[in-house]
Amino acid sequence: MNIVIILLLAYLLGSIPSALWIGKIFYKTDIRKHGSGNLGATNTFRTLGVKAGLIVSILDILKGTAATLLPLIPFFSVTDIHPLILGVVAVVGHMYPIFANFKGGKAVATSGGVLLAYHWPIFILMLVSFFIVLKLSKMVSFTSMVLGIIGLVYTTLYNVFYKIDIPLLVVIILLTSFVLYRHRANIVRIKAGTEPKVKWL
Ligand code: G3P
């Protein structure tokens, strides 16, 4: 029973549509009707500005972190479930949120939160890589996809040279696939040369 509850909780945590709720409550704006229409941090920065964008980034990251750390709660500690499974369920919740008609974000920040909880060095690597790749490309979508590939390379090297962690490798492959799949429209725009670029970096 605990397993069902913990999985449900991870999904519900991931389902919290921070971009939608922050926009509606504090800015009286439905960000689905603006910019790319995506319920994510990038579209929040674009539509509502830096403060809202930062808050949504942090909340979306924390959803993944909290779900992955759920087994630390004594009530669930007897549950024999790998924390990364909970993280993946939270990311699924983020992409297909029950609180927003199952139309959510593109898996980037919440995946980062999962990695922060499970293996923080990869999160730091991702964060640093994010700013470097963004500085060069000026496109958040392109940067997000490259981050997935960087995570994959890092985890493979980690497994080969340091410690075997197959669940981490499998989950990185899964999360990277989610990110690439959810950026289909961005890929079309990048190819057409119409993807918006950031001006602040
Ligand atoms: O994290 C989502 C980002 O990579 C792209 O967002 O709004 O430009 O489609 P957006």
CSV table of C-alpha atoms and ligand atoms in Angstrom, one decimal, residues 36 38 42-43 46 106 108 140-141 144 183 186 189 195, ligand 1:
chain,number,residue,atom,x,y,z
A,36,SER,CA,5.7,29.4,-26.5
A,38,ASN,CA,4.8,26.1,-22.4
A,42,THR,CA,11.7,29.6,-19.7
A,43,ASN,CA,8.3,30.7,-20.8
A,46,ARG,CA,9.8,35.3,-21.2
A,106,LYS,CA,9.4,20.0,-21.0
A,108,VAL,CA,14.2,20.0,-17.8
A,140,VAL,CA,17.4,27.7,-23.8
A,141,SER,CA,15.7,24.9,-25.7
A,144,SER,CA,18.3,21.9,-22.5
A,183,HIS,CA,11.3,19.7,-27.5
A,186,ASN,CA,11.6,23.7,-30.6
A,189,ARG,CA,11.9,26.1,-34.9
A,195,GLU,CA,13.6,29.8,-32.2
B,1,G3P,O1,12.8,24.1,-20.4
B,1,G3P,C1,12.0,24.4,-21.5
B,1,G3P,C2,12.9,25.2,-22.5
B,1,G3P,O2,14.0,24.3,-22.9
B,1,G3P,C3,12.2,25.6,-23.7
B,1,G3P,O3,11.1,26.3,-23.4
B,1,G3P,O4,9.3,27.9,-23.7
B,1,G3P,O5,11.3,28.1,-25.2
B,1,G3P,O6,9.7,26.2,-25.4
B,1,G3P,P1,10.3,27.2,-24.5
